Amino acid sequence: MDGAVAGTVDLLVVRPSLTHHGRPWAAVENVVVGRDFRRHGVGRALMEEAAQRAREAGCHRLQLLSRVQRTEAQAFYRAIGMEASAQGFRLNFDDRSDSSPQDAP
């Protein structure tokens, strides 16, 4: 596993905001931990780093979306202190299938 990518996370800071006195907010996307690295603290470390960077950017919140069927991921997010807060909606603009991290090699 030397040199292998253990995991990834994308952090997007949105500013300015029209709410919360113009303070920015952050979104996390593409939280993926390789199968061989799961349950070793990689996901927690990635999310802690994302949260710290969002705080440093002055964000008033960090949020992410998780598909309903991803119950293990949702249990992880709860375990690190996140709470379910909204129902998501989307509008797709192309015919390409949407792959999930579980489908990745």
mmCIF file with all atom_site columns, C-alpha atoms in Angstrom:
data_model
loop_
_atom_site.group_PDB
_atom_site.id
_atom_site.type_symbol
_atom_site.label_atom_id
_atom_site.label_alt_id
_atom_site.label_comp_id
_atom_site.label_asym_id
_atom_site.label_entity_id
_atom_site.label_seq_id
_atom_site.pdbx_PDB_ins_code
_atom_site.Cartn_x
_atom_site.Cartn_y
_atom_site.Cartn_z
_atom_site.occupancy
_atom_site.B_iso_or_equiv
_atom_site.pdbx_formal_charge
_atom_site.auth_seq_id
_atom_site.auth_comp_id
_atom_site.auth_asym_id
_atom_site.auth_atom_id
_atom_site.pdbx_PDB_model_num
ATOM 1   C CA . MET A 1 1   ? 0.000   0.000  0.000   1.00 0.00 ? 1   MET A CA 1
ATOM 2   C CA . ASP A 1 2   ? 3.035   2.227  -0.061  1.00 0.00 ? 2   ASP A CA 1
ATOM 3   C CA . GLY A 1 3   ? 2.157   5.300  -2.103  1.00 0.00 ? 3   GLY A CA 1
ATOM 4   C CA . ALA A 1 4   ? -1.525  4.378  -2.377  1.00 0.00 ? 4   ALA A CA 1
ATOM 5   C CA . VAL A 1 5   ? -4.137  7.094  -1.972  1.00 0.00 ? 5   VAL A CA 1
ATOM 6   C CA . ALA A 1 6   ? -5.939  6.383  1.305   1.00 0.00 ? 6   ALA A CA 1
ATOM 7   C CA . GLY A 1 7   ? -8.808  8.792  0.781   1.00 0.00 ? 7   GLY A CA 1
ATOM 8   C CA . THR A 1 8   ? -10.075 12.043 -0.648  1.00 0.00 ? 8   THR A CA 1
ATOM 9   C CA . VAL A 1 9   ? -12.364 14.887 0.308   1.00 0.00 ? 9   VAL A CA 1
ATOM 10  C CA . ASP A 1 10  ? -13.324 18.036 -1.605  1.00 0.00 ? 10  ASP A CA 1
ATOM 11  C CA . LEU A 1 11  ? -14.002 21.197 0.396   1.00 0.00 ? 11  LEU A CA 1
ATOM 12  C CA . LEU A 1 12  ? -15.869 24.040 -1.299  1.00 0.00 ? 12  LEU A CA 1
ATOM 13  C CA . VAL A 1 13  ? -16.115 27.415 0.432   1.00 0.00 ? 13  VAL A CA 1
ATOM 14  C CA . VAL A 1 14  ? -19.047 29.504 -0.805  1.00 0.00 ? 14  VAL A CA 1
ATOM 15  C CA . ARG A 1 15  ? -18.763 33.242 -0.371  1.00 0.00 ? 15  ARG A CA 1
ATOM 16  C CA . PRO A 1 16  ? -20.228 35.725 -0.053  1.00 0.00 ? 16  PRO A CA 1
ATOM 17  C CA . SER A 1 17  ? -23.447 34.485 1.409   1.00 0.00 ? 17  SER A CA 1
ATOM 18  C CA . LEU A 1 18  ? -26.695 36.432 1.535   1.00 0.00 ? 18  LEU A CA 1
ATOM 19  C CA . THR A 1 19  ? -27.421 34.984 4.971   1.00 0.00 ? 19  THR A CA 1
ATOM 20  C CA . HIS A 1 20  ? -25.592 34.963 8.290   1.00 0.00 ? 20  HIS A CA 1
ATOM 21  C CA . HIS A 1 21  ? -24.322 38.532 7.746   1.00 0.00 ? 21  HIS A CA 1
ATOM 22  C CA . GLY A 1 22  ? -22.492 37.546 4.576   1.00 0.00 ? 22  GLY A CA 1
ATOM 23  C CA . ARG A 1 23  ? -20.382 34.879 6.242   1.00 0.00 ? 23  ARG A CA 1
ATOM 24  C CA . PRO A 1 24  ? -19.321 32.042 3.955   1.00 0.00 ? 24  PRO A CA 1
ATOM 25  C CA . TRP A 1 25  ? -20.382 28.433 4.336   1.00 0.00 ? 25  TRP A CA 1
ATOM 26  C CA . ALA A 1 26  ? -18.644 25.219 3.289   1.00 0.00 ? 26  ALA A CA 1
ATOM 27  C CA . ALA A 1 27  ? -19.694 22.068 1.492   1.00 0.00 ? 27  ALA A CA 1
ATOM 28  C CA . VAL A 1 28  ? -17.914 18.733 1.530   1.00 0.00 ? 28  VAL A CA 1
ATOM 29  C CA . GLU A 1 29  ? -18.113 16.487 -1.533  1.00 0.00 ? 29  GLU A CA 1
ATOM 30  C CA . ASN A 1 30  ? -16.531 13.231 -2.643  1.00 0.00 ? 30  ASN A CA 1
ATOM 31  C CA . VAL A 1 31  ? -15.612 11.805 0.753   1.00 0.00 ? 31  VAL A CA 1
ATOM 32  C CA . VAL A 1 32  ? -14.037 8.514  -0.293  1.00 0.00 ? 32  VAL A CA 1
ATOM 33  C CA . VAL A 1 33  ? -11.788 6.199  1.717   1.00 0.00 ? 33  VAL A CA 1
ATOM 34  C CA . GLY A 1 34  ? -10.214 3.198  0.002   1.00 0.00 ? 34  GLY A CA 1
ATOM 35  C CA . ARG A 1 35  ? -11.524 -0.154 1.185   1.00 0.00 ? 35  ARG A CA 1
ATOM 36  C CA . ASP A 1 36  ? -8.171  -1.194 2.675   1.00 0.00 ? 36  ASP A CA 1
ATOM 37  C CA . PHE A 1 37  ? -7.979  2.037  4.695   1.00 0.00 ? 37  PHE A CA 1
ATOM 38  C CA . ARG A 1 38  ? -11.459 2.063  6.209   1.00 0.00 ? 38  ARG A CA 1
ATOM 39  C CA . ARG A 1 39  ? -11.879 1.905  9.984   1.00 0.00 ? 39  ARG A CA 1
ATOM 40  C CA . HIS A 1 40  ? -8.351  3.232  10.534  1.00 0.00 ? 40  HIS A CA 1
ATOM 41  C CA . GLY A 1 41  ? -9.204  6.896  11.165  1.00 0.00 ? 41  GLY A CA 1
ATOM 42  C CA . VAL A 1 42  ? -8.630  8.129  7.616   1.00 0.00 ? 42  VAL A CA 1
ATOM 43  C CA . GLY A 1 43  ? -12.176 9.415  7.113   1.00 0.00 ? 43  GLY A CA 1
ATOM 44  C CA . ARG A 1 44  ? -12.177 11.104 10.508  1.00 0.00 ? 44  ARG A CA 1
ATOM 45  C CA . ALA A 1 45  ? -8.835  12.785 9.774   1.00 0.00 ? 45  ALA A CA 1
ATOM 46  C CA . LEU A 1 46  ? -10.053 14.004 6.375   1.00 0.00 ? 46  LEU A CA 1
ATOM 47  C CA . MET A 1 47  ? -13.264 15.417 7.836   1.00 0.00 ? 47  MET A CA 1
ATOM 48  C CA . GLU A 1 48  ? -11.429 17.047 10.763  1.00 0.00 ? 48  GLU A CA 1
ATOM 49  C CA . GLU A 1 49  ? -9.073  18.753 8.317   1.00 0.00 ? 49  GLU A CA 1
ATOM 50  C CA . ALA A 1 50  ? -11.989 19.916 6.151   1.00 0.00 ? 50  ALA A CA 1
ATOM 51  C CA . ALA A 1 51  ? -13.803 21.285 9.216   1.00 0.00 ? 51  ALA A CA 1
ATOM 52  C CA . GLN A 1 52  ? -10.666 23.083 10.425  1.00 0.00 ? 52  GLN A CA 1
ATOM 53  C CA . ARG A 1 53  ? -10.118 24.717 7.042   1.00 0.00 ? 53  ARG A CA 1
ATOM 54  C CA . ALA A 1 54  ? -13.780 25.769 6.913   1.00 0.00 ? 54  ALA A CA 1
ATOM 55  C CA . ARG A 1 55  ? -13.456 27.342 10.379  1.00 0.00 ? 55  ARG A CA 1
ATOM 56  C CA . GLU A 1 56  ? -10.286 29.162 9.313   1.00 0.00 ? 56  GLU A CA 1
ATOM 57  C CA . ALA A 1 57  ? -12.157 30.510 6.267   1.00 0.00 ? 57  ALA A CA 1
ATOM 58  C CA . GLY A 1 58  ? -14.785 31.981 8.616   1.00 0.00 ? 58  GLY A CA 1
ATOM 59  C CA . CYS A 1 59  ? -17.561 29.619 7.542   1.00 0.00 ? 59  CYS A CA 1
ATOM 60  C CA . HIS A 1 60  ? -20.675 29.503 9.689   1.00 0.00 ? 60  HIS A CA 1
ATOM 61  C CA . ARG A 1 61  ? -21.415 25.873 8.751   1.00 0.00 ? 61  ARG A CA 1
ATOM 62  C CA . LEU A 1 62  ? -20.114 22.789 6.996   1.00 0.00 ? 62  LEU A CA 1
ATOM 63  C CA . GLN A 1 63  ? -22.586 20.598 5.182   1.00 0.00 ? 63  GLN A CA 1
ATOM 64  C CA . LEU A 1 64  ? -22.675 17.589 2.900   1.00 0.00 ? 64  LEU A CA 1
ATOM 65  C CA . LEU A 1 65  ? -25.183 15.427 1.090   1.00 0.00 ? 65  LEU A CA 1
ATOM 66  C CA . SER A 1 66  ? -25.371 11.662 1.452   1.00 0.00 ? 66  SER A CA 1
ATOM 67  C CA . ARG A 1 67  ? -27.559 9.295  -0.507  1.00 0.00 ? 67  ARG A CA 1
ATOM 68  C CA . VAL A 1 68  ? -30.325 7.686  1.530   1.00 0.00 ? 68  VAL A CA 1
ATOM 69  C CA . GLN A 1 69  ? -28.988 4.171  0.936   1.00 0.00 ? 69  GLN A CA 1
ATOM 70  C CA . ARG A 1 70  ? -25.510 5.027  2.294   1.00 0.00 ? 70  ARG A CA 1
ATOM 71  C CA . THR A 1 71  ? -26.387 4.093  5.862   1.00 0.00 ? 71  THR A CA 1
ATOM 72  C CA . GLU A 1 72  ? -22.792 3.280  6.890   1.00 0.00 ? 72  GLU A CA 1
ATOM 73  C CA . ALA A 1 73  ? -21.601 6.676  5.688   1.00 0.00 ? 73  ALA A CA 1
ATOM 74  C CA . GLN A 1 74  ? -24.440 8.372  7.554   1.00 0.00 ? 74  GLN A CA 1
ATOM 75  C CA . ALA A 1 75  ? -23.543 6.498  10.751  1.00 0.00 ? 75  ALA A CA 1
ATOM 76  C CA . PHE A 1 76  ? -19.963 7.734  10.305  1.00 0.00 ? 76  PHE A CA 1
ATOM 77  C CA . TYR A 1 77  ? -21.088 11.347 9.851   1.00 0.00 ? 77  TYR A CA 1
ATOM 78  C CA . ARG A 1 78  ? -23.190 11.123 13.009  1.00 0.00 ? 78  ARG A CA 1
ATOM 79  C CA . ALA A 1 79  ? -20.267 9.571  14.903  1.00 0.00 ? 79  ALA A CA 1
ATOM 80  C CA . ILE A 1 80  ? -18.092 12.586 14.082  1.00 0.00 ? 80  ILE A CA 1
ATOM 81  C CA . GLY A 1 81  ? -20.728 15.025 15.331  1.00 0.00 ? 81  GLY A CA 1
ATOM 82  C CA . MET A 1 82  ? -22.731 15.877 12.230  1.00 0.00 ? 82  MET A CA 1
ATOM 83  C CA . GLU A 1 83  ? -26.513 15.825 12.283  1.00 0.00 ? 83  GLU A CA 1
ATOM 84  C CA . ALA A 1 84  ? -29.116 15.200 9.614   1.00 0.00 ? 84  ALA A CA 1
ATOM 85  C CA . SER A 1 85  ? -30.572 18.558 8.663   1.00 0.00 ? 85  SER A CA 1
ATOM 86  C CA . ALA A 1 86  ? -32.297 18.672 5.287   1.00 0.00 ? 86  ALA A CA 1
ATOM 87  C CA . GLN A 1 87  ? -33.723 16.817 2.340   1.00 0.00 ? 87  GLN A CA 1
ATOM 88  C CA . GLY A 1 88  ? -31.792 17.217 -0.893  1.00 0.00 ? 88  GLY A CA 1
ATOM 89  C CA . PHE A 1 89  ? -32.954 17.709 -4.462  1.00 0.00 ? 89  PHE A CA 1
ATOM 90  C CA . ARG A 1 90  ? -31.039 17.681 -7.728  1.00 0.00 ? 90  ARG A CA 1
ATOM 91  C CA . LEU A 1 91  ? -31.450 18.286 -11.427 1.00 0.00 ? 91  LEU A CA 1
ATOM 92  C CA . ASN A 1 92  ? -29.228 16.194 -13.728 1.00 0.00 ? 92  ASN A CA 1
ATOM 93  C CA . PHE A 1 93  ? -28.093 17.708 -17.025 1.00 0.00 ? 93  PHE A CA 1
ATOM 94  C CA . ASP A 1 94  ? -26.692 14.653 -18.804 1.00 0.00 ? 94  ASP A CA 1
ATOM 95  C CA . ASP A 1 95  ? -27.369 10.964 -19.325 1.00 0.00 ? 95  ASP A CA 1
ATOM 96  C CA . ARG A 1 96  ? -24.187 9.641  -17.709 1.00 0.00 ? 96  ARG A CA 1
ATOM 97  C CA . SER A 1 97  ? -24.824 7.303  -14.814 1.00 0.00 ? 97  SER A CA 1
ATOM 98  C CA . ASP A 1 98  ? -23.926 8.595  -11.393 1.00 0.00 ? 98  ASP A CA 1
ATOM 99  C CA . SER A 1 99  ? -21.401 6.278  -9.738  1.00 0.00 ? 99  SER A CA 1
ATOM 100 C CA . SER A 1 100 ? -20.995 5.944  -6.013  1.00 0.00 ? 100 SER A CA 1
ATOM 101 C CA . PRO A 1 101 ? -17.803 5.320  -3.999  1.00 0.00 ? 101 PRO A CA 1
ATOM 102 C CA . GLN A 1 102 ? -18.932 1.740  -3.358  1.00 0.00 ? 102 GLN A CA 1
ATOM 103 C CA . ASP A 1 103 ? -18.758 1.141  -7.115  1.00 0.00 ? 103 ASP A CA 1
ATOM 104 C CA . ALA A 1 104 ? -15.158 2.330  -7.337  1.00 0.00 ? 104 ALA A CA 1
ATOM 105 C CA . PRO A 1 105 ? -12.399 -0.287 -7.649  1.00 0.00 ? 105 PRO A CA 1
#
